[in-house]
Amino acid sequence: EVLGGELARLGGTSREILDDPGLRSLILTAVRHDYRIIETYRPAVREPLSCPLHVLTGSADPELGEERGRDRAGGWADLTTARTEVRVFPGDHFYLTPRRREVVATVLRRLDPSLTTGGAHTWPSTP
């Protein structure tokens, strides 16, 4: 199936799940709904924001392609008249799973620069 191949390409679903018919069916049902929302969403036309944007992305995210550049930030830079900063983490579309501590520390620093990265913790329920 095409959708199963797409999930494998993005790298966020283990091969064991995709190879198990029961789990695959369960996952694909949920993902189909996600994709339907993504494909039918049309944002309202609005004036660009005037605040800075901080974009986090994976270095090998196949969804960005040529849009990865710091000047465009996957299109996010078009949504503001202020500066756009891009932080590129090693990894694919799902880079934040193995890099969650770094991602949380980066977000905390952006929210409050006085926070130290040594104290950044994820919730126990975070995979």
CSV table of C-alpha atoms in Angstrom, one decimal:
chain,number,residue,atom,x,y,z
A,1,GLU,CA,0.0,0.0,0.0
A,2,VAL,CA,1.1,3.5,-0.8
A,3,LEU,CA,0.5,5.0,2.6
A,4,GLY,CA,2.5,2.3,4.3
A,5,GLY,CA,5.4,3.1,2.0
A,6,GLU,CA,5.0,6.8,2.8
A,7,LEU,CA,5.3,6.1,6.6
A,8,ALA,CA,8.4,4.0,6.0
A,9,ARG,CA,9.9,6.9,3.9
A,10,LEU,CA,9.2,9.4,6.6
A,11,GLY,CA,10.9,7.1,9.2
A,12,GLY,CA,8.5,7.5,12.1
A,13,THR,CA,7.0,4.1,12.1
A,14,SER,CA,9.0,1.0,12.9
A,15,ARG,CA,9.2,-1.8,10.4
A,16,GLU,CA,7.8,-4.2,12.9
A,17,ILE,CA,4.6,-2.3,13.1
A,18,LEU,CA,4.3,-1.9,9.3
A,19,ASP,CA,4.9,-5.6,8.9
A,20,ASP,CA,2.2,-6.7,11.4
A,21,PRO,CA,-1.2,-6.8,9.6
A,22,GLY,CA,-3.2,-5.9,12.7
A,23,LEU,CA,-1.0,-3.1,13.9
A,24,ARG,CA,-0.6,-1.8,10.3
A,25,SER,CA,-4.3,-1.6,9.9
A,26,LEU,CA,-4.7,0.3,13.2
A,27,ILE,CA,-2.0,2.8,12.3
A,28,LEU,CA,-3.1,3.3,8.7
A,29,THR,CA,-6.6,4.1,9.8
A,30,ALA,CA,-5.5,6.9,12.1
A,31,VAL,CA,-2.9,8.2,9.6
A,32,ARG,CA,-5.5,8.3,6.8
A,33,HIS,CA,-7.6,10.7,8.9
A,34,ASP,CA,-4.5,12.8,9.6
A,35,TYR,CA,-3.7,13.1,5.9
A,36,ARG,CA,-7.3,13.9,5.0
A,37,ILE,CA,-7.1,16.9,7.4
A,38,ILE,CA,-3.7,18.0,6.1
A,39,GLU,CA,-4.8,17.7,2.4
A,40,THR,CA,-8.1,19.6,2.9
A,41,TYR,CA,-6.9,22.4,5.2
A,42,ARG,CA,-6.9,25.8,3.6
A,43,PRO,CA,-5.5,28.6,5.8
A,44,ALA,CA,-7.3,31.9,6.0
A,45,VAL,CA,-5.6,34.7,4.2
A,46,ARG,CA,-4.1,37.0,6.8
A,47,GLU,CA,-1.5,39.6,7.2
A,48,PRO,CA,1.9,38.3,8.2
A,49,LEU,CA,2.8,38.2,11.9
A,50,SER,CA,5.2,40.8,13.2
A,51,CYS,CA,6.9,38.6,15.8
A,52,PRO,CA,10.0,36.4,15.3
A,53,LEU,CA,9.5,32.7,14.4
A,54,HIS,CA,11.8,29.9,15.6
A,55,VAL,CA,11.6,26.9,13.4
A,56,LEU,CA,12.8,23.5,14.4
A,57,THR,CA,13.4,20.8,11.7
A,58,GLY,CA,15.3,17.6,11.0
A,59,SER,CA,18.3,17.7,8.7
A,60,ALA,CA,17.0,14.8,6.6
A,61,ASP,CA,13.3,15.5,6.6
A,62,PRO,CA,12.1,14.4,3.2
A,63,GLU,CA,9.1,16.7,3.5
A,64,LEU,CA,11.1,19.9,3.2
A,65,GLY,CA,13.4,19.2,0.3
A,66,GLU,CA,14.5,22.6,-1.2
A,67,GLU,CA,12.5,24.4,1.4
A,68,ARG,CA,15.0,23.6,4.1
A,69,GLY,CA,17.1,26.7,3.6
A,70,ARG,CA,17.4,29.2,6.4
A,71,ASP,CA,15.9,31.9,4.2
A,72,ARG,CA,12.6,30.0,3.7
A,73,ALA,CA,12.5,27.6,6.7
A,74,GLY,CA,10.0,25.4,4.9
A,75,GLY,CA,7.7,28.3,4.1
A,76,TRP,CA,7.4,29.5,7.7
A,77,ALA,CA,9.5,32.6,7.0
A,78,ASP,CA,6.7,33.8,4.7
A,79,LEU,CA,4.4,34.1,7.7
A,80,THR,CA,6.2,36.9,9.5
A,81,THR,CA,7.7,40.3,8.7
A,82,ALA,CA,10.2,39.7,11.6
A,83,ARG,CA,13.2,37.5,11.6
A,84,THR,CA,13.0,33.7,11.3
A,85,GLU,CA,15.5,31.5,13.0
A,86,VAL,CA,16.0,27.9,12.0
A,87,ARG,CA,17.4,25.2,14.3
A,88,VAL,CA,18.3,22.0,12.4
A,89,PHE,CA,18.6,18.8,14.4
A,90,PRO,CA,20.1,15.6,13.0
A,91,GLY,CA,17.4,13.3,11.9
A,92,ASP,CA,14.4,12.8,9.6
A,93,HIS,CA,10.8,14.0,9.9
A,94,PHE,CA,10.5,12.5,13.3
A,95,TYR,CA,13.8,13.9,14.6
A,96,LEU,CA,12.2,15.1,17.9
A,97,THR,CA,11.6,11.6,19.2
A,98,PRO,CA,15.3,10.6,19.7
A,99,ARG,CA,16.3,14.3,20.3
A,100,ARG,CA,13.5,15.2,22.7
A,101,ARG,CA,15.8,16.5,25.5
A,102,GLU,CA,17.6,18.8,23.0
A,103,VAL,CA,14.3,19.9,21.5
A,104,VAL,CA,12.8,20.7,25.0
A,105,ALA,CA,15.9,22.6,26.0
A,106,THR,CA,15.8,24.6,22.8
A,107,VAL,CA,12.1,25.5,23.3
A,108,LEU,CA,12.7,26.4,26.9
A,109,ARG,CA,15.6,28.7,26.0
A,110,ARG,CA,13.4,30.4,23.5
A,111,LEU,CA,10.6,30.9,26.0
A,112,ASP,CA,12.9,32.0,28.8
A,113,PRO,CA,16.6,32.5,28.0
A,114,SER,CA,17.4,32.4,31.7
A,115,LEU,CA,16.5,28.7,31.8
A,116,THR,CA,19.5,26.4,31.9
A,117,THR,CA,19.5,23.3,29.6
A,118,GLY,CA,20.7,21.1,32.4
A,119,GLY,CA,17.3,21.2,34.0
A,120,ALA,CA,15.2,20.5,31.0
A,121,HIS,CA,13.2,17.3,31.5
A,122,THR,CA,10.5,15.6,29.6
A,123,TRP,CA,7.3,14.4,31.2
A,124,PRO,CA,7.4,10.7,32.2
A,125,SER,CA,4.6,9.9,29.7
A,126,THR,CA,6.7,11.3,26.8
A,127,PRO,CA,7.8,8.3,24.7
